[in-house]
Coordinates of C-alpha atoms in Angstrom, one line a residue:
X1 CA 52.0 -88.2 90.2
X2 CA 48.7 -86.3 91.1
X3 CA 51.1 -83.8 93.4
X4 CA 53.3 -82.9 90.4
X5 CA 50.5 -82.7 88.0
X6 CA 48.7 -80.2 90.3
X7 CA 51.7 -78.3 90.6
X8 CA 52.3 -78.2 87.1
X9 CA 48.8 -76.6 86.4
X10 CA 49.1 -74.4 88.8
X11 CA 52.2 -72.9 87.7
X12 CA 51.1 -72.8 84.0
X13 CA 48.1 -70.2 85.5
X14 CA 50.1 -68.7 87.5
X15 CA 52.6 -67.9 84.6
X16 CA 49.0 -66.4 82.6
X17 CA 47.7 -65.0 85.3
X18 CA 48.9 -61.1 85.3
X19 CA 50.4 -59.8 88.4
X20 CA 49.8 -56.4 90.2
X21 CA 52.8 -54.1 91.8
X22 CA 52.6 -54.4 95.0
X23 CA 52.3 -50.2 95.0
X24 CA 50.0 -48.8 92.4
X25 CA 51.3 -46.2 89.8
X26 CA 51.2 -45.0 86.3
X27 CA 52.2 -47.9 83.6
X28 CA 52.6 -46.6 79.9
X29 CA 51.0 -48.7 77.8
X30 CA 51.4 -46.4 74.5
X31 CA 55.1 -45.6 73.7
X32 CA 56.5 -43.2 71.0
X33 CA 59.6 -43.4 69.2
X34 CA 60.9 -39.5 69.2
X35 CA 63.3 -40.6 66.2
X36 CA 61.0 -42.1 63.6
X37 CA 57.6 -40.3 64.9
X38 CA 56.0 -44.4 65.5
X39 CA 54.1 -45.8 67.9
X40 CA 54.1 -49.4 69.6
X41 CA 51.9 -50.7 72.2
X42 CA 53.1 -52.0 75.9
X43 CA 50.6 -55.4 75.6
X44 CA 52.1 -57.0 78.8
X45 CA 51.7 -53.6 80.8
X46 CA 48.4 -53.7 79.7
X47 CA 47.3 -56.6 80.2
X48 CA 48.6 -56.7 84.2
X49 CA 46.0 -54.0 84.7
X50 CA 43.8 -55.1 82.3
X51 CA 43.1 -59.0 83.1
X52 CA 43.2 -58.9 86.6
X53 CA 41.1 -61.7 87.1
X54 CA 38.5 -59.7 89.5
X55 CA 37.9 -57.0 87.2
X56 CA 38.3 -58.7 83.4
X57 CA 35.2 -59.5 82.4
X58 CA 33.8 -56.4 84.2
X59 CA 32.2 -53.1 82.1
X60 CA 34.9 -50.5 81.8
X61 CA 34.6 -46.9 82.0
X62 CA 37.6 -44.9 80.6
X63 CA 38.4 -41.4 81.9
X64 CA 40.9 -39.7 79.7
X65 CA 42.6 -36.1 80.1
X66 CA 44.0 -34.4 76.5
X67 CA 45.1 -31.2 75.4
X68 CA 48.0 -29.0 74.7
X69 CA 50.9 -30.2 77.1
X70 CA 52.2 -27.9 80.2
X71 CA 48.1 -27.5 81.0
X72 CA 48.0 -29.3 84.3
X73 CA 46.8 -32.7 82.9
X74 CA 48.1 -34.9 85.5
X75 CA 48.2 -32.5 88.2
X76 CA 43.8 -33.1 87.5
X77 CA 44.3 -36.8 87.2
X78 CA 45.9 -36.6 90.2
X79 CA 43.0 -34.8 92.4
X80 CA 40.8 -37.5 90.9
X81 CA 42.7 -40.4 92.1
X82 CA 42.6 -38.8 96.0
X83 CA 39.2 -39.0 95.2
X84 CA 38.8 -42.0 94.5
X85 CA 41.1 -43.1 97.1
X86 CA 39.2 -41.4 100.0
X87 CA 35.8 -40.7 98.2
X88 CA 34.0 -41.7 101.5
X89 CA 35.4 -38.9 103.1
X90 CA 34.2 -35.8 103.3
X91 CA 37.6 -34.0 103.1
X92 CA 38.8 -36.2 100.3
X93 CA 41.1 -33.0 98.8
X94 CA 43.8 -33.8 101.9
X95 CA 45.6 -32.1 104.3
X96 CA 46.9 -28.2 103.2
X97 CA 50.4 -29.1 103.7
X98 CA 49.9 -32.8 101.8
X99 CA 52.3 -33.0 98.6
X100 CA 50.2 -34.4 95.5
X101 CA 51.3 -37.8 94.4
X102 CA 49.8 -40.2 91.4
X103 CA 50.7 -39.7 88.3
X104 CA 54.0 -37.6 87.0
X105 CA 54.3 -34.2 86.8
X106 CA 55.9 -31.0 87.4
X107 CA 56.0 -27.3 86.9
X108 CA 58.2 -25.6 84.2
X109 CA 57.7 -25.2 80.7
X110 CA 59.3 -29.1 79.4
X111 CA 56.8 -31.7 79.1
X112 CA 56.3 -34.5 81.5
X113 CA 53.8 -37.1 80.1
X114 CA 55.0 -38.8 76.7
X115 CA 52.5 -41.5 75.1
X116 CA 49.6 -42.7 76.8
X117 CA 49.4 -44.2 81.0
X118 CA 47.2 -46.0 82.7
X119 CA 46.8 -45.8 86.7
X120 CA 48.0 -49.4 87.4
X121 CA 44.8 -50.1 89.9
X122 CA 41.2 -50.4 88.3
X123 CA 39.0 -48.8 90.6
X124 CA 35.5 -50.9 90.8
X125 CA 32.4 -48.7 91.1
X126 CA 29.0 -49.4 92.6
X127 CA 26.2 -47.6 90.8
X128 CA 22.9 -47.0 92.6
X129 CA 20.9 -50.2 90.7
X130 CA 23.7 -52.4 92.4
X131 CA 25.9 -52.8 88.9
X132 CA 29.7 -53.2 89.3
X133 CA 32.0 -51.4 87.0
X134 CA 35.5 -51.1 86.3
X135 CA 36.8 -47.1 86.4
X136 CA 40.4 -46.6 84.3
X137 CA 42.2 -43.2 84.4
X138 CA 43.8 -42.5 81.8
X139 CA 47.1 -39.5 81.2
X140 CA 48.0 -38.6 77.8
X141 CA 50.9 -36.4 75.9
X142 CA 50.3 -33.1 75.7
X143 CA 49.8 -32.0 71.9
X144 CA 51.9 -29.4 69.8
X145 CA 55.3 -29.4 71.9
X146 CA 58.6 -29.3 70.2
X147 CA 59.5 -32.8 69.4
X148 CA 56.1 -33.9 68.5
X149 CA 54.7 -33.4 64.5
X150 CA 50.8 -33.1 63.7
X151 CA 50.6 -36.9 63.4
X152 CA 52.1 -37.8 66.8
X153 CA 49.7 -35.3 68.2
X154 CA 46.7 -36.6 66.3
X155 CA 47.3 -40.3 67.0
X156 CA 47.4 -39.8 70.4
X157 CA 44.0 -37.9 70.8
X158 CA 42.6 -40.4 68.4
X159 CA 43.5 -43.2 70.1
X160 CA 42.5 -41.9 73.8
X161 CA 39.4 -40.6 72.6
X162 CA 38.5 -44.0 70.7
X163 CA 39.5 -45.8 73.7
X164 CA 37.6 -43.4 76.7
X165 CA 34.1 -43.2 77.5
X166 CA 34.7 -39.6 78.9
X167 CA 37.5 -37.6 77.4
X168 CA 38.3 -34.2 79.3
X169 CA 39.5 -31.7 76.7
X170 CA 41.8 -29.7 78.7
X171 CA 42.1 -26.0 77.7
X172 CA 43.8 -22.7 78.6
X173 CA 41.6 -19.8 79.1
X174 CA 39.2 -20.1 76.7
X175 CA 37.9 -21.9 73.2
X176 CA 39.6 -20.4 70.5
X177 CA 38.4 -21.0 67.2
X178 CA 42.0 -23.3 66.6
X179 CA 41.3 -25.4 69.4
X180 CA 37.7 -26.5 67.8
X181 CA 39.9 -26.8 64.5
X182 CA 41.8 -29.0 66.2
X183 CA 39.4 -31.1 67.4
X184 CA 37.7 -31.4 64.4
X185 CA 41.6 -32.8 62.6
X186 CA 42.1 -34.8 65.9
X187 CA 38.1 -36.8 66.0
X188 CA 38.3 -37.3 61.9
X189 CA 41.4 -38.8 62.3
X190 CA 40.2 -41.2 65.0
X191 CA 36.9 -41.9 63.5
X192 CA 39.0 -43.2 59.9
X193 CA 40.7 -45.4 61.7
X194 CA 37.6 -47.0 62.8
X195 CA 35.3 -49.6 61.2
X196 CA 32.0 -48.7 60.1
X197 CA 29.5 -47.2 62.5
X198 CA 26.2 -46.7 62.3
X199 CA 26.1 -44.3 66.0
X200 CA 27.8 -41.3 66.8
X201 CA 31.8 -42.4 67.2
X202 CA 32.4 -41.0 70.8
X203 CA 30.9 -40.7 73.6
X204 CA 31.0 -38.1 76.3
X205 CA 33.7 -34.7 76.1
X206 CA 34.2 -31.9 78.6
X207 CA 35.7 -28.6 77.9
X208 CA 37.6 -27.7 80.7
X209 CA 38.5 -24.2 80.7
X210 CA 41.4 -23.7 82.9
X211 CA 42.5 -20.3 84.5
X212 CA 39.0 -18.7 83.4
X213 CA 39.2 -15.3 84.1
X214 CA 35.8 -13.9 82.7
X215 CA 33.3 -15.3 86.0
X216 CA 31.7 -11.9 85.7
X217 CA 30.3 -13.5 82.1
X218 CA 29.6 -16.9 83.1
X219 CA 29.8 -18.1 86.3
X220 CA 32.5 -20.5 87.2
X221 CA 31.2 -24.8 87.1
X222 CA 29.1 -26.3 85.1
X223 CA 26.0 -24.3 84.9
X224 CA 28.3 -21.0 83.4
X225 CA 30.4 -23.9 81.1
X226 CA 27.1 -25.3 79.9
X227 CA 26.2 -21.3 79.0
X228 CA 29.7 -20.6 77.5
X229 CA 29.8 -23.9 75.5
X230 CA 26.2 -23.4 73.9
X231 CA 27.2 -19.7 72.5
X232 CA 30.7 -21.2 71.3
X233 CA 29.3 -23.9 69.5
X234 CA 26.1 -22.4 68.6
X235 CA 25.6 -22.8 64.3
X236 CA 24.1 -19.9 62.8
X237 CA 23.6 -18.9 59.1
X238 CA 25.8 -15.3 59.3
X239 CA 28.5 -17.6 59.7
X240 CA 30.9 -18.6 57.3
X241 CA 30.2 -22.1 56.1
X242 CA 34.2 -23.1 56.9
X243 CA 32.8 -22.3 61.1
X244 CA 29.5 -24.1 60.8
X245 CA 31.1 -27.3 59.2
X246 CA 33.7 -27.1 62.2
X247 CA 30.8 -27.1 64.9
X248 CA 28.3 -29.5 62.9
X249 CA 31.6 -32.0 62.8
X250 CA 31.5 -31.8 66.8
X251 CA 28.5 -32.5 67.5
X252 CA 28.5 -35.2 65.3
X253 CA 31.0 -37.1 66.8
X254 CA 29.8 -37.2 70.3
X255 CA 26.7 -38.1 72.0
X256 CA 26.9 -35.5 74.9
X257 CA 29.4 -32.8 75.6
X258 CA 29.6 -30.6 78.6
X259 CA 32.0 -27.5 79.7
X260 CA 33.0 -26.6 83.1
X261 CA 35.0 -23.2 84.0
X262 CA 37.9 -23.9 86.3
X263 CA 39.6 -20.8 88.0
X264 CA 43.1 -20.1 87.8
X265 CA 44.9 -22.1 90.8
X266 CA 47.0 -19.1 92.1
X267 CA 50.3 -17.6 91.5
X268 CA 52.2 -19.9 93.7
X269 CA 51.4 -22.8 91.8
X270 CA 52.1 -21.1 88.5
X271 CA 55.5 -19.2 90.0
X272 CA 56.9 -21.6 92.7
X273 CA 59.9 -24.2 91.4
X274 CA 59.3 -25.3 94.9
X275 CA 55.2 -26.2 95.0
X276 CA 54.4 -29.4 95.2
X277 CA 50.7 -29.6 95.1
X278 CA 50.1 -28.6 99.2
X279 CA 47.0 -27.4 99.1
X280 CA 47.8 -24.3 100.9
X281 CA 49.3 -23.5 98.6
X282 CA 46.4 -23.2 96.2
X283 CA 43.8 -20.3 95.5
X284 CA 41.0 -20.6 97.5
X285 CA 38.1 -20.3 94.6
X286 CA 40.3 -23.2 92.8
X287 CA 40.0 -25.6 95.5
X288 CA 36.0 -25.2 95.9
X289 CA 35.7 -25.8 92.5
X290 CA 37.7 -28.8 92.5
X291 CA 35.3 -29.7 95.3
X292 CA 32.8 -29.4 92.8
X293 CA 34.1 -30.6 89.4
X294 CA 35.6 -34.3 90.3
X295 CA 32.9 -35.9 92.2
X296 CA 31.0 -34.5 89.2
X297 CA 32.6 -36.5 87.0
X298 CA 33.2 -39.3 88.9
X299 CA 29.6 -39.6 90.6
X300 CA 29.1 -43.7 90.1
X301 CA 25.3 -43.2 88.0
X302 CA 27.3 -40.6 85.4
X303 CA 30.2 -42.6 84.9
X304 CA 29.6 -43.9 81.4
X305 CA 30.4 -47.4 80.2
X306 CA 32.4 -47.9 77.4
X307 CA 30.7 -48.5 74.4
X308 CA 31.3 -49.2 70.4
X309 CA 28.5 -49.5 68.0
X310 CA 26.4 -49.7 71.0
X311 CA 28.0 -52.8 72.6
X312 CA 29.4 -52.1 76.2
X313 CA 33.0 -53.3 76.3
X314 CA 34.7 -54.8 79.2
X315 CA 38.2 -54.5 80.2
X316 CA 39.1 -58.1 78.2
X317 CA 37.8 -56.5 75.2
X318 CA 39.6 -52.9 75.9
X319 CA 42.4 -54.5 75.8
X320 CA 41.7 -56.3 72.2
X321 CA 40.3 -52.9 71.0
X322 CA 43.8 -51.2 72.0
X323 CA 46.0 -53.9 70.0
X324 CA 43.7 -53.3 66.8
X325 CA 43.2 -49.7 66.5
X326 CA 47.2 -49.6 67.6
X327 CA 47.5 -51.8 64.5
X328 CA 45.9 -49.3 62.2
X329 CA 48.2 -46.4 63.3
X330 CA 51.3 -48.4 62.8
X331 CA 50.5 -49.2 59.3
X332 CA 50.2 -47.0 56.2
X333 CA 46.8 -47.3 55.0
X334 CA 45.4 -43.6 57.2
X335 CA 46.4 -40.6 55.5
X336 CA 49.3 -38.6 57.4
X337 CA 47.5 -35.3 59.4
X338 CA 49.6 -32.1 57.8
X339 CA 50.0 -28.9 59.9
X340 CA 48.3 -26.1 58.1
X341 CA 51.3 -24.0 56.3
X342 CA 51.9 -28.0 54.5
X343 CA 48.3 -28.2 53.7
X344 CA 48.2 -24.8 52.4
X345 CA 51.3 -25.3 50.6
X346 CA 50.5 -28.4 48.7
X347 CA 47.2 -26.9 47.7
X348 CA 49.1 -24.0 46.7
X349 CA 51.5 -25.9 44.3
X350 CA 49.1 -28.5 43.3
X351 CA 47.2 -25.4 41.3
X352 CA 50.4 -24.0 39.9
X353 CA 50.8 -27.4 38.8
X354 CA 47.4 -27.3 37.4
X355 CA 47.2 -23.7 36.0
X356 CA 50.4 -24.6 33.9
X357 CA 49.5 -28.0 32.5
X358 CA 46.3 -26.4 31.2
X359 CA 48.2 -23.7 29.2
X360 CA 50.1 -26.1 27.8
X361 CA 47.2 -28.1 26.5
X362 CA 45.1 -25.6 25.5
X363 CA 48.6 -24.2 23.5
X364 CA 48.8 -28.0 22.0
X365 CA 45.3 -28.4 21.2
X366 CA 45.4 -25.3 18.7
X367 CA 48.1 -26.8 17.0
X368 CA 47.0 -30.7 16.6
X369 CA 44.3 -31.1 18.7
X370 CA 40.7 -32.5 17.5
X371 CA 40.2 -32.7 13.8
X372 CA 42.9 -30.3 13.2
X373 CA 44.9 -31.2 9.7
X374 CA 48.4 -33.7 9.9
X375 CA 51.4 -32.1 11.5
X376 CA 55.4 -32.8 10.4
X377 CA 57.1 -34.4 13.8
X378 CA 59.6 -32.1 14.0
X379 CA 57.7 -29.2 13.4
X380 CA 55.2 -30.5 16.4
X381 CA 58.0 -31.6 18.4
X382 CA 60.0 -27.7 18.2
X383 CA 56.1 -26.9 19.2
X384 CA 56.1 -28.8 22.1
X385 CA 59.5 -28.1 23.2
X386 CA 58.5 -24.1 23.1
X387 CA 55.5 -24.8 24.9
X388 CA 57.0 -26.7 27.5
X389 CA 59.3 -23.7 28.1
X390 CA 56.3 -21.7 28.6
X391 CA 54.4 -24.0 30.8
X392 CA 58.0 -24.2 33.6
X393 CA 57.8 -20.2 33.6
X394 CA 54.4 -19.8 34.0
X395 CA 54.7 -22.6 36.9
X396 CA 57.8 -20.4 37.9
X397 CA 56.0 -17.1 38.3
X398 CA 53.3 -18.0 40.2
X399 CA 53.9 -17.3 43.9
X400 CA 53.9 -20.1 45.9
X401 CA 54.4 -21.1 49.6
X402 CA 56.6 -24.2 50.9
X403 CA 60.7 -22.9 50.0
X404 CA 62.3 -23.8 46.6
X405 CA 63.2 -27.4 47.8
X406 CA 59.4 -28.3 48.6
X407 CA 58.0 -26.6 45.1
X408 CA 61.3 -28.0 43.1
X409 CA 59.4 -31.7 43.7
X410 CA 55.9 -30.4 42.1
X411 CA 57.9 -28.6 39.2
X412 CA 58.9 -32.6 38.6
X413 CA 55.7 -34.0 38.9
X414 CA 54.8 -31.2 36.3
X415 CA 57.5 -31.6 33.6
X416 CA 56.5 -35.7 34.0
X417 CA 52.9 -35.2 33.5
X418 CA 53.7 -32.5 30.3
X419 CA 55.9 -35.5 28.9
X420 CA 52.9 -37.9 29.5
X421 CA 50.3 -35.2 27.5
X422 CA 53.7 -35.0 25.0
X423 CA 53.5 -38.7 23.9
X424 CA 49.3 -38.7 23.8
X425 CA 49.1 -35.8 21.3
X426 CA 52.4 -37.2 19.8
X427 CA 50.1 -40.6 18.9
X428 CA 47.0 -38.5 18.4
X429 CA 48.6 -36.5 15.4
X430 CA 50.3 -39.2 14.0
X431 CA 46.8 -41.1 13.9
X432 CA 46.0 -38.8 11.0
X433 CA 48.6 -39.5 9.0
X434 CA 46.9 -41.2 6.0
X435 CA 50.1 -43.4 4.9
X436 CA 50.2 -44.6 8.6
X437 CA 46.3 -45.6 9.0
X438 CA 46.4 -47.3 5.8
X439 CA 49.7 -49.1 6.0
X440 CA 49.3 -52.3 7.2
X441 CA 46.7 -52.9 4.5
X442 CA 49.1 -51.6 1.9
X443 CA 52.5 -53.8 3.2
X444 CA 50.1 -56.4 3.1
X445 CA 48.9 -55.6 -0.8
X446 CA 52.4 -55.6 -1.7
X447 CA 53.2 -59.1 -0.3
X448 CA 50.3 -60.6 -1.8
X449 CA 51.4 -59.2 -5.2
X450 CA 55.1 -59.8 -4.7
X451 CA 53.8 -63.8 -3.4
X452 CA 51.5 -64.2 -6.0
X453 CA 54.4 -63.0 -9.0
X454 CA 57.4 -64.7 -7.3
X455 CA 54.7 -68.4 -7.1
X456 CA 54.6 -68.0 -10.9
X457 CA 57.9 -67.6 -11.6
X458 CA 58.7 -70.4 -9.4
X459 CA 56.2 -72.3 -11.1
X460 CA 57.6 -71.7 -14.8
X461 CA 60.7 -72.6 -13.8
X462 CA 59.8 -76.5 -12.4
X463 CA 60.3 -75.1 -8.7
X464 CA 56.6 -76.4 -7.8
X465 CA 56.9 -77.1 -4.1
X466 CA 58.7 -73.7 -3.4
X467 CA 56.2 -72.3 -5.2
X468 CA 53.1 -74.2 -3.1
X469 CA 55.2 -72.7 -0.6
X470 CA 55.0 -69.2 -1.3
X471 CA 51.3 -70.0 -2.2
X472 CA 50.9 -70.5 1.5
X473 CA 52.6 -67.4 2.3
X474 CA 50.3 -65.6 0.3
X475 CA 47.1 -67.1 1.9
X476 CA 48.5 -66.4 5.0
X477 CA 48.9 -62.9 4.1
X478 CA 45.5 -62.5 2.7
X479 CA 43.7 -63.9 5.8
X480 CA 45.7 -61.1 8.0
X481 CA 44.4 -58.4 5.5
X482 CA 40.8 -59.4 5.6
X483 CA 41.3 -59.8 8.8
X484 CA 42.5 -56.7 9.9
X485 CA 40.2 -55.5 8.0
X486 CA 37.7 -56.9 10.4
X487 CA 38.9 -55.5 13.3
X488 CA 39.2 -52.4 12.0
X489 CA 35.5 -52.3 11.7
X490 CA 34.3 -53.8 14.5
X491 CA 36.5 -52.5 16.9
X492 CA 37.4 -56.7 18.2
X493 CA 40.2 -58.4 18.9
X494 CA 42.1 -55.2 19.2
X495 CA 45.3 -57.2 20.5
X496 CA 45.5 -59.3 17.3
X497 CA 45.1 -56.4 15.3
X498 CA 48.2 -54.5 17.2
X499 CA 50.1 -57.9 16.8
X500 CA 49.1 -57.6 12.7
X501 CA 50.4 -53.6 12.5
X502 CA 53.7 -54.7 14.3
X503 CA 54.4 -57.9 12.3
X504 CA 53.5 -55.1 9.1
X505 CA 55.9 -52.7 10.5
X506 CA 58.9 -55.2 10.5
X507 CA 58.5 -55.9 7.4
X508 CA 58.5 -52.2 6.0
X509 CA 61.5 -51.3 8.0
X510 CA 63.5 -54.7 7.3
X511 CA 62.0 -54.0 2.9
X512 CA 63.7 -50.0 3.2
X513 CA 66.9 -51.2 5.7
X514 CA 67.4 -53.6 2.2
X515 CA 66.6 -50.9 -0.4
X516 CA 69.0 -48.7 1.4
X517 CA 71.8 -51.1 1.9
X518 CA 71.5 -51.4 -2.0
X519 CA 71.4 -48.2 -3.0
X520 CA 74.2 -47.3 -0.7
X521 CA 76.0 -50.0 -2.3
X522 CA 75.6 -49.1 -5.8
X523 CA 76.6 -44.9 -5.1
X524 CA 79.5 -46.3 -4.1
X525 CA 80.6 -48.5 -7.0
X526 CA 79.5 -45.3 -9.0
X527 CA 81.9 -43.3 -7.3
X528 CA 84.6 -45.7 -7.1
X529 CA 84.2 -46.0 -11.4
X530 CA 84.5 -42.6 -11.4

């Protein structure tokens, strides 16, 4: 009995318990559906790497790569995890004829990496005070290829950079203005989808400037990247206020960012089909800065802790933040990131929209507006029907970007909202109309009179209780005069008072349906004795 409990408990843990592969490798824990642009989260992939009972509970620190894709991510990632592999050696880059293995990738111009990956084995880190930590590496998609749109792109910077405590922005060249654009779209949209914070959002970014080509300006490393990065993002007051907000945004979202120049790796690794990351195959000047770069940014002391709001996280709560903020980008409640041209378009037709619904008001307004005299209907009806005309041209002729389909659905969200502005200075004029503000009051009048005549007849005649009847009808009808009277004045009970001018309203139109019926009627007996 004790035997087959023990066993039973021991195979309900080993059922929670998450098991390793037996050879490490890249797990994708964030997957994206090409068809419908969505995202979904791999939660048993990431818990095997996450919940591994020697490492759960330990302080994570999450190295991310992102950028544009075809930039030699995970050809970097890769370097780092040799490093970390053989970090005790001195010649920790490998043999020269020693293929480079780790995470995917390849040369050419398709993309490798889709969604987000994980190396499979959590690397635990002594730092110098004797404190343990657990070191994730983390591969991203590269942004802006051909089957990914501005949100796909955006989510998945937002979410690594949420998630890491060092993300590595990985760029070609240089930092071009769009690139800091870009980060600027990419951080906002990450720091929405978080809850309130009170400290800067992110921690730790690196500009790495692949294939620098300028060393004769700033020195290759991180002394010239810390030089090149201070004049890029210096804020100055010659500049235009659209390129200071862009720089002021960056530094406000992370608490330190760095730079480091990386030469270009040499021709054969661009060129070959056949290079397969053999060091002798690689420039000379790139492999001594490599030297350099990755036991910079994995030295155990600057390896920062993941942290939110201040509280470090550990890899148990990683894995709780990844399910929430995976939550948020599923859902509907962020606002869809829109390349520029879309931006710029709906900007563009949203003021043709608004030029042309302010003629037309401005044409109405002269015409019944304000304290301006009682008009006909139909004569203010043929006005707003020429006016309308003349709003849809002027809409028409302005130039506007986006293709006749795109501006064809804000020429309908202007021809609803002129029909909403129709019926509002449809009521407005017909507010003036004497007859109509005093005709509840004077349907009213009439019934008491009519009552009052028709209870006396009645009375003459011996009809007594259909006459106490029409006595009651005629209280009745003096108590919803005085009191919509009442309302009137003071402005309460402004639903009783709309129930009153309806009740008043059926009775005029059922009183002239009658009168018409009858003098129909009698026309026609005067033709027919004709």
């Amino acid at each position: 009995m004790t035997t087959l409990a023990s066993r039973t408990v021991v195979s309900e843990c080993s059922r929670r318990e998450p098991r390793m592969a037996t050879e490490p490798g890249a797990v994708q824990i964030v997957t994206v559906n090409k068809e419908d642009h969505s995202f979904g989260l791999d939660t048993e992939a990431l818990e095997r790497v996450l919940l591994v009972p020697k490492v759960r509970d330990m302080e994570v620190v999450v190295l991310s790569v992102a950028g544009a894709f075809r930039k030699g991510k995970s050809f970097l990632l890769d370097f780092m995890l040799r490093y970390m592999y053989r970090k005790s050696r001195e010649d920790w880059l490998g043999r020269e004829d020693e293929p480079l293995t780790g995470f995917s990738w390849r040369g050419g111009s398709e993309p490798e990496t889709t969604g987000i990956q994980l190396w499979s084995e959590v690397f635990i880190v002594r730092k110098s005070n004797g404190r343990e930590v657990a070191v994730l590496l983390m591969d991203t998609q590269g942004a802006f290829d051909n089957q990914s749109t501005v949100k796909d792109c955006a989510t998945i910077f937002a979410l690594s950079t949420m998630t890491s405590s060092i993300q590595i922005y990985n760029l070609s060249q240089n930092i071009q203005e769009d690139d800091l654009q870009q980060l600027q779209l990419f951080t906002e949209y990450g720091r929405l989808a978080m809850d309130e914070i009170f400290l800067k959002p992110f921690q730790s970014l690196m500009f790495l400037i692949r294939d620098w080509s300028f060393p004769y300006e700033y020195d290759y490393g991180l002394k010239g990247g810390s030089e090149f990065l201070d004049k890029r993002l210096q804020v100055k007051d010659s500049q235009h206020e659209e390129l200071q907000t862009v720089r002021q945004h960056i530094h406000s979202c992370f608490t330190s960012i760095s730079c480091f120049l990386l030469p270009h790796p040499g021709l054969k690794v661009a060129t070959s089909p056949s290079f397969q990351g053999q060091l002798c195959d690689v420039a000379p000047e790139f492999k001594k800065e490599l030297h350099s770069l990755i036991p910079t940014l994995l030295d155990p002391d600057k390896l920062a802790v993941k942290e939110i709001n201040g509280n470090k996280v550990t890899c148990r709560g990683l894995l709780e933040y990844f399910k929430s903020y995976i939550k948020i980008y599923q859902g509907e409640d962020l606002p869809h990131p829109k390349s520029m041209l879309l931006a710029t378009a709906e900007a563009n037709n949203l003021a043709a929209v608004a030029s042309a619904k302010d003629q037309y008001y401005k044409n109405m307004e002269k015409v019944c507006g304000g304290d301006l005299p009682y008009v006909a209907p139909d004569s203010l009806e043929e006005k707003h029907k020429f006016f309308l005309r003349e709003s849809l041209h002027h809409f028409a002729s302005i130039k506007k970007m986006g293709g006749q389909d795109f501006c064809s659905r804000y020429q309908a969200q202007l021809e609803s909202e002129l029909n909403e502005l129709w019926e509002s200075f449809s009521k407005h004029n017909e507010s003036k109309n004497v007859f109509s503000a005093f005709r509840t009051p004077a349907v009213l009048f009439v019934l008491v009179c009519l009552l009052y005549v028709l209870s006396g007849l009645l009375l003459f005649i011996g009809l007594g209780s259909v006459s106490f009847v029409c006595d009651c009808m005629l209280g009745l009808a003096m108590i919803a005069m005085l009191t919509w009277s009442f309302i009137r004045y003071s402005g309460q009970y402004r639903s009783v008072g709309s129930a009153i001018d309806q009740a008043a309203g059926v009775l005029l139109e059922q009183a002239t349906g009658m009168l018409n019926k009858t003098r129909g009627q009698e026309v026609t007996k005067e033709k027919k004795s004709r």
